[in-house]
Amino acid sequence: MSEYIAPCDCRRAFISGFDGSAGTAIITEQKAAMWTDGRYFLQAAQQMDSNWTLMKMGLKDMPTQEDWLVSVLPEGSKVGVDPFIIPADQWKRMSKALKSAGHVLVPVKENLIDAIWMDRPQRPCKPLMTLDLSYTGVGWKEKIAALRAKMVERKVLWLVVTALDEVSWLFNLRGSDVEYNPVFFAYAVIGTDTIRLFISGDRMADPSTREHLLLDSALEAEFKIQVVPYESVLTELQAICVGLSPKEKVWLSDKASYALTEAIPKAHRYLTPYTPICIAKAVKNTAETEGMRRAHIKDAVALCELFNWLEKEVPKGSVTEISAADKAEEFRSQQNGFVDLSFATISSTGPNGAIIHYKPVPETNRALSGNEIYLLDSGAQYKDGTTDVTRTMHFGTPSAYEKECFTYVLKGHIAVSAAIFPNGTKGHLLDSFARSALWDCGLDYLHGTGHGVGCFLNVHEGPCGISYKTFADEPLEAGMIVSDEPGYYEDESFGIRIENVVLVIPAKTKYNFSNRGSLTFEPLTLVPIQTKMISIPLLTQKEVREVVDGGEQTHSKGPKDPSLVALPSF
Amino acid sequence: MSEYIAPCDCRRAFISGFDGSAGTAIITEQKAAMWTDGRYFLQAAQQMDSNWTLMKMGLKDMPTQEDWLVSVLPEGSKVGVDPFIIPADQWKRMSKALKSAGHVLVPVKENLIDAIWMDRPQRPCKPLMTLDLSYTGVGWKEKIAALRAKMVERKVLWLVVTALDEVSWLFNLRGSDVEYNPVFFAYAVIGTDTIRLFISGDRMADPSTREHLLLDSALEAEFKIQVVPYESVLTELQAICVGLSPKEKVWLSDKASYALTEAIPKAHRYLTPYTPICIAKAVKNTAETEGMRRAHIKDAVALCELFNWLEKEVPKGSVTEISAADKAEEFRSQQNGFVDLSFATISSTGPNGAIIHYKPVPETNRALSGNEIYLLDSGAQYKDGTTDVTRTMHFGTPSAYEKECFTYVLKGHIAVSAAIFPNGTKGHLLDSFARSALWDCGLDYLHGTGHGVGCFLNVHEGPCGISYKTFADEPLEAGMIVSDEPGYYEDESFGIRIENVVLVIPAKTKYNFSNRGSLTFEPLTLVPIQTKMISIPLLTQKEVREVVDGGEQTHSKGPKDPSLVALPSF
């Protein structure tokens, strides 16, 4: 249920051949069907054989999984699912639909794919990395204490931590069990005076980890960590629940698996969309924001080196989307504290740029040239922090239309970056600011404008963001970090996106919302934006000021967007 | 469950004395408690005696109705409620909370207030008004046919119409059973070949109504209207449900009462947030928009007369909030086709302007003067259409700060009015446009920016609007009519609001969203805005153009805002 998964969890790819990042396979005695979205219609059709029916989600009259099951199942069927890989709310919906048609959804304890997957890879169990206070700002004992204060406030006795990045953040540990996300397979269950960490292998044998977690120290009992095998989380949770008195509650995210949710009797469940860890993790402290700043300096150095290299090499005709992405990784990996990329690099030129989640593969790999726009959306994990930046550039002469579109996107990017808003504002309310200049000319883009960004953690994290698609996001507050990435995509022609990672900071305003407080953004990204793509006459005086001096004249903040201050140099 | 209710339904006011527009009374054997919101803390405290506990909703640690009940009830209590005046979702929530504490929520068929309310007024049963095609554009038979097409599309056999304005719209009838909303007490149940209209009294004896509904005509069977007594809706609905085969569905709004919802067995319920009538009603046809235009011309004439009168009379010191409101009604009532006001006039000067839902009463009535801002939010029902307009003015010399605030509000008003956006955009995404100028200086207002407006129907109607508070609104489409009313309120000092009613119209844009279509607004309101309140230097060139020539130079639409074209004249 994570965004990035380990090879041992790629069960759908094993059974169907289709390895896109989104898809659900349903297999009956006679049929096999695959639901996926528009990004993957082509790829899924190519990768799957004729045994499979492709269900193109979003197309009109395409049956839902529930409707399809009801239409093909013989009367009184049982539908099985691994309860650890289905969220509780999805279970509930599907179970209800099947029940009303006379069928039943049942949890299958042994995963049936695993039963036939002979060469299934081992679950990764890579060494852990400990982060000291200079990176985290707050020790894990302090985090646990603050968490327990929240538990007391909500009158819950236990909290189950299921999201991998939440476990990593809570204990100031990092791992490399999956690609791109520096996390490790684990659960945690926090009681009012106990801490259970569910983790596999002999990772706790490492002396620095033992020391970090104070496993061998004399310690107040309530901070003593019990290390428990990963696989026993369900039975331990069940045992905890057996001991509960009436009205005693267990806190769990409503996005947790059916297996864990169901282990807690309904009367004892306390479900919220976001755990207190998720919310605390989103608000970065000084050590974390300073780390993010260091990471973004390194990242900008690497990308400046790349751009310099591209300007020299592209005219020779030897650079492709894949080699440019590799070179970006090479320059980044030379930076101090580099750990990994933060996601699969989107390196796309010409028509490939219009595929929003494009990842170059040999079959689609295209040479960069002086005739096409090049879009690079990439980022890295440094021990200090996480980066995610998109720049769009041209190595020849962009057309007037390309410059026009780019400038509208830039105007939207500036509008969000320069936005001032009251404390307590939810990010989705800022989404239209990014679109206004595009809308005025009848252009739009069909993705959100920003996502939360972790600090040496997941590049996509909740609970905040800037997207018209969401509503239940948490309000933005100073210390949160999100991306600002409007775009424009012309099908079969080009893609444009300008993305900075920005930090929510207090703003100085004339009237300060009756002391409610004012917020704005400060860009952390320092990578230059290519000036030749800008149609200067389309910028307002205010936008030019915002670009050049950080809007000093309209409100008294520091320089607004250092990447734009650096504009003339690229 | 309507916004405006008849005296016979003011049961909470009868039992408690508190007659504000929002409040819930709960009475146990020992206690009586009243929940209301911040608008009414003072009024409720004044109107209720010491038997009542005031529950100030929104204050920290104030118990919810459910929590309070659980805290005061003896073990195993029954809580009764009239199932006709509680929405099904609220019933569900309360029932669940009570059940988990060992109590039970029960429907009480005889309303217990009515049982002790000796001089309870009769339910109004005023004559009906029929609207011909010149007003409605579409006959009721056509509306029924279109509705049945939607029912076929969704595979439902029956549709229950509970909202009074939906019944009025469907049959092209109007009434005056409640204040301000030109509706009448009725239900309708539409089958695939039957029409049942539940309505009281001898209203169907009127020859023009009989003719309008073709009650005495030879007619295709499926358009024959069965007139049924209002009170028998529940038993009729139960009878219909008894006859349903499995999988046959009855369509009902999820905002309907528990009584009607519960009458439909769960397996047969088809609930949606908006009925197809609600959505069809929101999209005005040419006859309706032309009617709305006529209504707005009359309304502007009446308000110009008022403003002329105010300019002469206010300096004499004899005009009060109440007399100004009365004068506005007098001028409006002289207009052809005037029926009623569309809501209680908000006539407020100085500090009273900061009370957003202020209605002047003798105790608060304040004289208009040359020293204070005056805010007038008013509207009327004409047979052609419904108006709702707010203007804020000064009869002396406004302060620089007042002008500054007014101009930010005006900039927000223009930003929404001039917004261009793709077809399919939901109104809440435009809300921030109205706030941006205010936000830049640290000012905000705590209400939504716009609501749907009916055509000679309710001045507040779904399913569209422009508010940061909503998310489940329906997308805006050409023909919908909403208000555009940003404001700014300085507590204990003044209130500013600028409100036009605007029509969603197609826009011409350079690239037209790849043929998805472009939308913008055209103001219907023609009432001048007072120029002396504007601080011209705060307007951008584009805003000035937008004001003066309707933005001709930025996009090719007709004159944008006639009320602003008329600016220099007031």
PDB file of N, CA and C in Angstrom, chain A residues 70 401 404 408 418-422 425 428-433 436 438-444 446 468-471 488 509-514 516 518 542 555, chain B residues 247 401 404-405 408 418-422 425 428-433 436 438-444 446 468-471 488 509-514 516 518 542 555:
ATOM      1  N   VAL A  70     -19.986  -8.818  -9.938  1.00  0.00           N
ATOM      2  CA  VAL A  70     -21.388  -9.204  -9.837  1.00  0.00           C
ATOM      3  C   VAL A  70     -21.889  -9.764 -11.178  1.00  0.00           C
ATOM      4  N   TYR A 401       4.758  30.288 -29.727  1.00  0.00           N
ATOM      5  CA  TYR A 401       3.691  29.598 -28.989  1.00  0.00           C
ATOM      6  C   TYR A 401       4.262  28.876 -27.770  1.00  0.00           C
ATOM      7  N   GLU A 404       5.005  31.430 -25.233  1.00  0.00           N
ATOM      8  CA  GLU A 404       3.752  31.933 -24.661  1.00  0.00           C
ATOM      9  C   GLU A 404       3.249  30.978 -23.567  1.00  0.00           C
ATOM     10  N   TYR A 408       2.916  31.581 -19.407  1.00  0.00           N
ATOM     11  CA  TYR A 408       1.701  31.423 -18.606  1.00  0.00           C
ATOM     12  C   TYR A 408       1.968  30.488 -17.415  1.00  0.00           C
ATOM     13  N   ALA A 418       4.227  33.551  -4.724  1.00  0.00           N
ATOM     14  CA  ALA A 418       4.112  34.886  -4.126  1.00  0.00           C
ATOM     15  C   ALA A 418       2.815  35.061  -3.353  1.00  0.00           C
ATOM     16  N   ALA A 419       1.966  34.035  -3.344  1.00  0.00           N
ATOM     17  CA  ALA A 419       0.661  34.181  -2.697  1.00  0.00           C
ATOM     18  C   ALA A 419       0.826  34.471  -1.214  1.00  0.00           C
ATOM     19  N   ILE A 420      -0.035  35.332  -0.730  1.00  0.00           N
ATOM     20  CA  ILE A 420      -0.115  35.612   0.702  1.00  0.00           C
ATOM     21  C   ILE A 420      -1.494  35.175   1.139  1.00  0.00           C
ATOM     22  N   PHE A 421      -1.558  34.489   2.280  1.00  0.00           N
ATOM     23  CA  PHE A 421      -2.844  33.931   2.687  1.00  0.00           C
ATOM     24  C   PHE A 421      -2.876  33.805   4.206  1.00  0.00           C
ATOM     25  N   PRO A 422      -4.088  33.773   4.784  1.00  0.00           N
ATOM     26  CA  PRO A 422      -4.158  33.714   6.242  1.00  0.00           C
ATOM     27  C   PRO A 422      -3.789  32.337   6.770  1.00  0.00           C
ATOM     28  N   THR A 425      -5.294  28.447   6.100  1.00  0.00           N
ATOM     29  CA  THR A 425      -5.792  28.227   4.741  1.00  0.00           C
ATOM     30  C   THR A 425      -5.386  26.836   4.264  1.00  0.00           C
ATOM     31  N   HIS A 428      -5.657  23.560  -1.144  1.00  0.00           N
ATOM     32  CA  HIS A 428      -6.440  23.471  -2.383  1.00  0.00           C
ATOM     33  C   HIS A 428      -7.026  24.823  -2.782  1.00  0.00           C
ATOM     34  N   LEU A 429      -7.125  25.742  -1.826  1.00  0.00           N
ATOM     35  CA  LEU A 429      -7.663  27.067  -2.163  1.00  0.00           C
ATOM     36  C   LEU A 429      -6.678  27.898  -2.964  1.00  0.00           C
ATOM     37  N   LEU A 430      -5.408  27.468  -3.022  1.00  0.00           N
ATOM     38  CA  LEU A 430      -4.410  28.222  -3.779  1.00  0.00           C
ATOM     39  C   LEU A 430      -4.243  27.680  -5.193  1.00  0.00           C
ATOM     40  N   ASP A 431      -4.869  26.548  -5.463  1.00  0.00           N
ATOM     41  CA  ASP A 431      -4.653  25.872  -6.744  1.00  0.00           C
ATOM     42  C   ASP A 431      -5.007  26.757  -7.943  1.00  0.00           C
ATOM     43  N   SER A 432      -6.103  27.506  -7.850  1.00  0.00           N
ATOM     44  CA  SER A 432      -6.532  28.317  -9.004  1.00  0.00           C
ATOM     45  C   SER A 432      -5.557  29.450  -9.313  1.00  0.00           C
ATOM     46  N   PHE A 433      -4.817  29.916  -8.302  1.00  0.00           N
ATOM     47  CA  PHE A 433      -3.824  30.959  -8.575  1.00  0.00           C
ATOM     48  C   PHE A 433      -2.833  30.483  -9.644  1.00  0.00           C
ATOM     49  N   SER A 436      -4.751  30.705 -13.268  1.00  0.00           N
ATOM     50  CA  SER A 436      -5.446  31.893 -13.752  1.00  0.00           C
ATOM     51  C   SER A 436      -4.893  32.406 -15.084  1.00  0.00           C
ATOM     52  N   LEU A 438      -3.153  30.788 -17.356  1.00  0.00           N
ATOM     53  CA  LEU A 438      -3.457  29.798 -18.392  1.00  0.00           C
ATOM     54  C   LEU A 438      -4.936  29.870 -18.781  1.00  0.00           C
ATOM     55  N   TRP A 439      -5.798  29.919 -17.770  1.00  0.00           N
ATOM     56  CA  TRP A 439      -7.244  29.951 -18.021  1.00  0.00           C
ATOM     57  C   TRP A 439      -7.630  31.139 -18.893  1.00  0.00           C
ATOM     58  N   ASP A 440      -7.007  32.287 -18.623  1.00  0.00           N
ATOM     59  CA  ASP A 440      -7.376  33.480 -19.387  1.00  0.00           C
ATOM     60  C   ASP A 440      -7.231  33.257 -20.894  1.00  0.00           C
ATOM     61  N   CYS A 441      -6.337  32.355 -21.285  1.00  0.00           N
ATOM     62  CA  CYS A 441      -6.135  32.081 -22.714  1.00  0.00           C
ATOM     63  C   CYS A 441      -6.730  30.753 -23.134  1.00  0.00           C
ATOM     64  N   GLY A 442      -7.456  30.097 -22.229  1.00  0.00           N
ATOM     65  CA  GLY A 442      -8.082  28.844 -22.614  1.00  0.00           C
ATOM     66  C   GLY A 442      -7.146  27.654 -22.537  1.00  0.00           C
ATOM     67  N   LEU A 443      -6.167  27.701 -21.628  1.00  0.00           N
ATOM     68  CA  LEU A 443      -5.269  26.559 -21.416  1.00  0.00           C
ATOM     69  C   LEU A 443      -5.404  26.078 -19.961  1.00  0.00           C
ATOM     70  N   ASP A 444      -5.068  24.801 -19.728  1.00  0.00           N
ATOM     71  CA  ASP A 444      -5.183  24.230 -18.378  1.00  0.00           C
ATOM     72  C   ASP A 444      -4.265  23.017 -18.282  1.00  0.00           C
ATOM     73  N   LEU A 446      -4.114  19.042 -16.202  1.00  0.00           N
ATOM     74  CA  LEU A 446      -5.023  18.150 -15.483  1.00  0.00           C
ATOM     75  C   LEU A 446      -4.355  17.434 -14.319  1.00  0.00           C
ATOM     76  N   TYR A 468      -6.710  20.981  -6.660  1.00  0.00           N
ATOM     77  CA  TYR A 468      -8.153  21.119  -6.799  1.00  0.00           C
ATOM     78  C   TYR A 468      -8.862  19.800  -6.567  1.00  0.00           C
ATOM     79  N   LYS A 469      -8.096  18.700  -6.596  1.00  0.00           N
ATOM     80  CA  LYS A 469      -8.736  17.387  -6.477  1.00  0.00           C
ATOM     81  C   LYS A 469      -9.030  17.019  -5.031  1.00  0.00           C
ATOM     82  N   THR A 470      -8.335  17.673  -4.086  1.00  0.00           N
ATOM     83  CA  THR A 470      -8.498  17.284  -2.689  1.00  0.00           C
ATOM     84  C   THR A 470      -9.271  18.345  -1.939  1.00  0.00           C
ATOM     85  N   PHE A 471      -9.758  17.953  -0.790  1.00  0.00           N
ATOM     86  CA  PHE A 471     -10.509  18.892   0.031  1.00  0.00           C
ATOM     87  C   PHE A 471     -10.161  18.645   1.492  1.00  0.00           C
ATOM     88  N   TYR A 488       1.877  22.833 -18.528  1.00  0.00           N
ATOM     89  CA  TYR A 488       0.979  22.810 -19.678  1.00  0.00           C
ATOM     90  C   TYR A 488       1.471  21.733 -20.642  1.00  0.00           C
ATOM     91  N   THR A 509       2.232  41.283   6.606  1.00  0.00           N
ATOM     92  CA  THR A 509       1.205  41.990   5.849  1.00  0.00           C
ATOM     93  C   THR A 509       0.791  43.211   6.650  1.00  0.00           C
ATOM     94  N   LYS A 510       0.189  44.156   5.955  1.00  0.00           N
ATOM     95  CA  LYS A 510      -0.180  45.431   6.571  1.00  0.00           C
ATOM     96  C   LYS A 510      -1.106  45.227   7.775  1.00  0.00           C
ATOM     97  N   TYR A 511      -2.087  44.327   7.641  1.00  0.00           N
ATOM     98  CA  TYR A 511      -3.095  44.198   8.700  1.00  0.00           C
ATOM     99  C   TYR A 511      -3.089  42.825   9.392  1.00  0.00           C
ATOM    100  N   ASN A 512      -2.307  41.889   8.883  1.00  0.00           N
ATOM    101  CA  ASN A 512      -2.046  40.599   9.554  1.00  0.00           C
ATOM    102  C   ASN A 512      -3.283  39.817   9.984  1.00  0.00           C
ATOM    103  N   PHE A 513      -4.379  39.956   9.248  1.00  0.00           N
ATOM    104  CA  PHE A 513      -5.570  39.143   9.500  1.00  0.00           C
ATOM    105  C   PHE A 513      -6.002  39.200  10.972  1.00  0.00           C
ATOM    106  N   SER A 514      -6.066  40.410  11.540  1.00  0.00           N
ATOM    107  CA  SER A 514      -6.451  40.560  12.958  1.00  0.00           C
ATOM    108  C   SER A 514      -5.683  39.587  13.839  1.00  0.00           C
ATOM    109  N   ARG A 516      -4.513  36.808  13.178  1.00  0.00           N
ATOM    110  CA  ARG A 516      -4.647  35.392  12.831  1.00  0.00           C
ATOM    111  C   ARG A 516      -3.314  34.928  12.234  1.00  0.00           C
ATOM    112  N   SER A 518      -0.188  35.715   8.945  1.00  0.00           N
ATOM    113  CA  SER A 518      -0.088  35.686   7.481  1.00  0.00           C
ATOM    114  C   SER A 518       0.986  34.689   7.073  1.00  0.00           C
ATOM    115  N   LYS A 542       4.506  43.695 -11.697  1.00  0.00           N
ATOM    116  CA  LYS A 542       4.580  43.072 -10.375  1.00  0.00           C
ATOM    117  C   LYS A 542       5.293  41.729 -10.466  1.00  0.00           C
ATOM    118  N   HIS A 555       5.624  43.720  -0.506  1.00  0.00           N
ATOM    119  CA  HIS A 555       5.566  43.285   0.892  1.00  0.00           C
ATOM    120  C   HIS A 555       6.979  42.985   1.348  1.00  0.00           C
TER     121      HIS A 555
ATOM    122  N   LYS B 247     -34.385  -4.902  -6.833  1.00  0.00           N
ATOM    123  CA  LYS B 247     -33.584  -4.073  -7.745  1.00  0.00           C
ATOM    124  C   LYS B 247     -34.327  -2.828  -8.246  1.00  0.00           C
ATOM    125  N   TYR B 401      -8.785  54.582   5.053  1.00  0.00           N
ATOM    126  CA  TYR B 401      -8.806  53.158   5.376  1.00  0.00           C
ATOM    127  C   TYR B 401     -10.086  52.505   4.853  1.00  0.00           C
ATOM    128  N   GLU B 404      -9.669  52.157   1.209  1.00  0.00           N
ATOM    129  CA  GLU B 404      -8.703  51.084   0.916  1.00  0.00           C
ATOM    130  C   GLU B 404      -9.411  49.723   0.987  1.00  0.00           C
ATOM    131  N   CYS B 405     -10.114  49.492   2.094  1.00  0.00           N
ATOM    132  CA  CYS B 405     -10.797  48.202   2.266  1.00  0.00           C
ATOM    133  C   CYS B 405     -11.837  48.001   1.160  1.00  0.00           C
ATOM    134  N   TYR B 408     -10.186  46.945  -2.071  1.00  0.00           N
ATOM    135  CA  TYR B 408      -9.766  45.532  -2.099  1.00  0.00           C
ATOM    136  C   TYR B 408     -10.976  44.620  -2.365  1.00  0.00           C
ATOM    137  N   ALA B 418     -14.658  38.770 -13.646  1.00  0.00           N
ATOM    138  CA  ALA B 418     -13.886  38.729 -14.893  1.00  0.00           C
ATOM    139  C   ALA B 418     -13.181  37.395 -15.092  1.00  0.00           C
ATOM    140  N   ALA B 419     -13.320  36.477 -14.133  1.00  0.00           N
ATOM    141  CA  ALA B 419     -12.585  35.206 -14.220  1.00  0.00           C
ATOM    142  C   ALA B 419     -12.997  34.429 -15.464  1.00  0.00           C
ATOM    143  N   ILE B 420     -12.014  33.819 -16.082  1.00  0.00           N
ATOM    144  CA  ILE B 420     -12.268  32.904 -17.194  1.00  0.00           C
ATOM    145  C   ILE B 420     -11.815  31.531 -16.730  1.00  0.00           C
ATOM    146  N   PHE B 421     -12.601  30.520 -17.005  1.00  0.00           N
ATOM    147  CA  PHE B 421     -12.280  29.195 -16.475  1.00  0.00           C
ATOM    148  C   PHE B 421     -12.861  28.133 -17.393  1.00  0.00           C
ATOM    149  N   PRO B 422     -12.283  26.920 -17.355  1.00  0.00           N
ATOM    150  CA  PRO B 422     -12.773  25.887 -18.273  1.00  0.00           C
ATOM    151  C   PRO B 422     -14.141  25.348 -17.848  1.00  0.00           C
ATOM    152  N   THR B 425     -15.548  23.509 -14.305  1.00  0.00           N
ATOM    153  CA  THR B 425     -14.908  23.998 -13.073  1.00  0.00           C
ATOM    154  C   THR B 425     -15.948  24.143 -11.978  1.00  0.00           C
ATOM    155  N   HIS B 428     -16.154  26.460  -6.100  1.00  0.00           N
ATOM    156  CA  HIS B 428     -15.288  26.725  -4.943  1.00  0.00           C
ATOM    157  C   HIS B 428     -13.858  27.041  -5.364  1.00  0.00           C
ATOM    158  N   LEU B 429     -13.496  26.642  -6.593  1.00  0.00           N
ATOM    159  CA  LEU B 429     -12.136  26.925  -7.058  1.00  0.00           C
ATOM    160  C   LEU B 429     -11.956  28.395  -7.407  1.00  0.00           C
ATOM    161  N   LEU B 430     -13.044  29.144  -7.512  1.00  0.00           N
ATOM    162  CA  LEU B 430     -12.937  30.567  -7.835  1.00  0.00           C
ATOM    163  C   LEU B 430     -12.937  31.435  -6.584  1.00  0.00           C
ATOM    164  N   ASP B 431     -13.197  30.817  -5.444  1.00  0.00           N
ATOM    165  CA  ASP B 431     -13.370  31.593  -4.211  1.00  0.00           C
ATOM    166  C   ASP B 431     -12.138  32.437  -3.873  1.00  0.00           C
ATOM    167  N   SER B 432     -10.944  31.885  -4.057  1.00  0.00           N
ATOM    168  CA  SER B 432      -9.730  32.618  -3.673  1.00  0.00           C
ATOM    169  C   SER B 432      -9.497  33.847  -4.543  1.00  0.00           C
ATOM    170  N   PHE B 433      -9.996  33.829  -5.779  1.00  0.00           N
ATOM    171  CA  PHE B 433      -9.847  35.016  -6.630  1.00  0.00           C
ATOM    172  C   PHE B 433     -10.453  36.244  -5.931  1.00  0.00           C
ATOM    173  N   SER B 436      -7.849  37.413  -3.018  1.00  0.00           N
ATOM    174  CA  SER B 436      -6.424  37.641  -3.228  1.00  0.00           C
ATOM    175  C   SER B 436      -5.990  39.070  -2.870  1.00  0.00           C
ATOM    176  N   LEU B 438      -7.448  41.209  -0.877  1.00  0.00           N
ATOM    177  CA  LEU B 438      -7.559  41.377   0.571  1.00  0.00           C
ATOM    178  C   LEU B 438      -6.418  40.658   1.284  1.00  0.00           C
ATOM    179  N   TRP B 439      -6.161  39.412   0.887  1.00  0.00           N
ATOM    180  CA  TRP B 439      -5.109  38.611   1.517  1.00  0.00           C
ATOM    181  C   TRP B 439      -3.745  39.304   1.446  1.00  0.00           C
ATOM    182  N   ASP B 440      -3.475  39.941   0.296  1.00  0.00           N
ATOM    183  CA  ASP B 440      -2.167  40.581   0.142  1.00  0.00           C
ATOM    184  C   ASP B 440      -1.903  41.594   1.251  1.00  0.00           C
ATOM    185  N   CYS B 441      -2.984  42.179   1.804  1.00  0.00           N
ATOM    186  CA  CYS B 441      -2.810  43.160   2.869  1.00  0.00           C
ATOM    187  C   CYS B 441      -3.177  42.611   4.232  1.00  0.00           C
ATOM    188  N   GLY B 442      -3.453  41.304   4.300  1.00  0.00           N
ATOM    189  CA  GLY B 442      -3.773  40.718   5.598  1.00  0.00           C
ATOM    190  C   GLY B 442      -5.215  40.916   6.018  1.00  0.00           C
ATOM    191  N   LEU B 443      -6.125  41.003   5.044  1.00  0.00           N
ATOM    192  CA  LEU B 443      -7.556  41.105   5.358  1.00  0.00           C
ATOM    193  C   LEU B 443      -8.289  39.905   4.749  1.00  0.00           C
ATOM    194  N   ASP B 444      -9.443  39.552   5.314  1.00  0.00           N
ATOM    195  CA  ASP B 444     -10.208  38.395   4.826  1.00  0.00           C
ATOM    196  C   ASP B 444     -11.660  38.568   5.263  1.00  0.00           C
ATOM    197  N   LEU B 446     -15.153  36.016   6.466  1.00  0.00           N
ATOM    198  CA  LEU B 446     -15.397  34.632   6.868  1.00  0.00           C
ATOM    199  C   LEU B 446     -16.714  34.083   6.339  1.00  0.00           C
ATOM    200  N   TYR B 468     -15.365  28.571  -0.334  1.00  0.00           N
ATOM    201  CA  TYR B 468     -14.273  27.727   0.160  1.00  0.00           C
ATOM    202  C   TYR B 468     -14.784  26.675   1.121  1.00  0.00           C
ATOM    203  N   LYS B 469     -16.003  26.850   1.605  1.00  0.00           N
ATOM    204  CA  LYS B 469     -16.522  25.914   2.608  1.00  0.00           C
ATOM    205  C   LYS B 469     -17.074  24.643   1.983  1.00  0.00           C
ATOM    206  N   THR B 470     -17.401  24.696   0.700  1.00  0.00           N
ATOM    207  CA  THR B 470     -18.027  23.532   0.076  1.00  0.00           C
ATOM    208  C   THR B 470     -17.057  22.856  -0.886  1.00  0.00           C
ATOM    209  N   PHE B 471     -17.364  21.648  -1.224  1.00  0.00           N
ATOM    210  CA  PHE B 471     -16.512  20.899  -2.140  1.00  0.00           C
ATOM    211  C   PHE B 471     -17.401  20.091  -3.078  1.00  0.00           C
ATOM    212  N   TYR B 488     -15.718  42.822   3.477  1.00  0.00           N
ATOM    213  CA  TYR B 488     -14.748  42.969   4.568  1.00  0.00           C
ATOM    214  C   TYR B 488     -15.477  43.589   5.752  1.00  0.00           C
ATOM    215  N   THR B 509     -11.967  32.402 -25.705  1.00  0.00           N
ATOM    216  CA  THR B 509     -10.555  32.446 -25.320  1.00  0.00           C
ATOM    217  C   THR B 509      -9.725  32.029 -26.519  1.00  0.00           C
ATOM    218  N   LYS B 510      -8.461  32.396 -26.450  1.00  0.00           N
ATOM    219  CA  LYS B 510      -7.564  32.152 -27.576  1.00  0.00           C
ATOM    220  C   LYS B 510      -7.509  30.663 -27.925  1.00  0.00           C
ATOM    221  N   TYR B 511      -7.418  29.796 -26.910  1.00  0.00           N
ATOM    222  CA  TYR B 511      -7.209  28.366 -27.201  1.00  0.00           C
ATOM    223  C   TYR B 511      -8.381  27.466 -26.765  1.00  0.00           C
ATOM    224  N   ASN B 512      -9.347  28.031 -26.055  1.00  0.00           N
ATOM    225  CA  ASN B 512     -10.628  27.360 -25.756  1.00  0.00           C
ATOM    226  C   ASN B 512     -10.496  25.984 -25.112  1.00  0.00           C
ATOM    227  N   PHE B 513      -9.410  25.760 -24.335  1.00  0.00           N
ATOM    228  CA  PHE B 513      -9.273  24.516 -23.571  1.00  0.00           C
ATOM    229  C   PHE B 513      -9.453  23.284 -24.446  1.00  0.00           C
ATOM    230  N   SER B 514      -8.797  23.244 -25.595  1.00  0.00           N
ATOM    231  CA  SER B 514      -8.918  22.105 -26.522  1.00  0.00           C
ATOM    232  C   SER B 514     -10.381  21.719 -26.734  1.00  0.00           C
ATOM    233  N   ARG B 516     -12.795  22.060 -24.837  1.00  0.00           N
ATOM    234  CA  ARG B 516     -13.553  21.753 -23.626  1.00  0.00           C
ATOM    235  C   ARG B 516     -14.534  22.900 -23.361  1.00  0.00           C
ATOM    236  N   SER B 518     -14.923  27.433 -22.755  1.00  0.00           N
ATOM    237  CA  SER B 518     -14.511  28.449 -21.778  1.00  0.00           C
ATOM    238  C   SER B 518     -15.748  29.121 -21.206  1.00  0.00           C
ATOM    239  N   LYS B 542      -5.644  46.854 -15.824  1.00  0.00           N
ATOM    240  CA  LYS B 542      -6.562  45.829 -16.316  1.00  0.00           C
ATOM    241  C   LYS B 542      -7.916  45.933 -15.608  1.00  0.00           C
ATOM    242  N   HIS B 555     -10.151  40.223 -23.666  1.00  0.00           N
ATOM    243  CA  HIS B 555     -10.870  39.106 -24.283  1.00  0.00           C
ATOM    244  C   HIS B 555     -12.155  39.644 -24.887  1.00  0.00           C
TER     245      HIS B 555
END
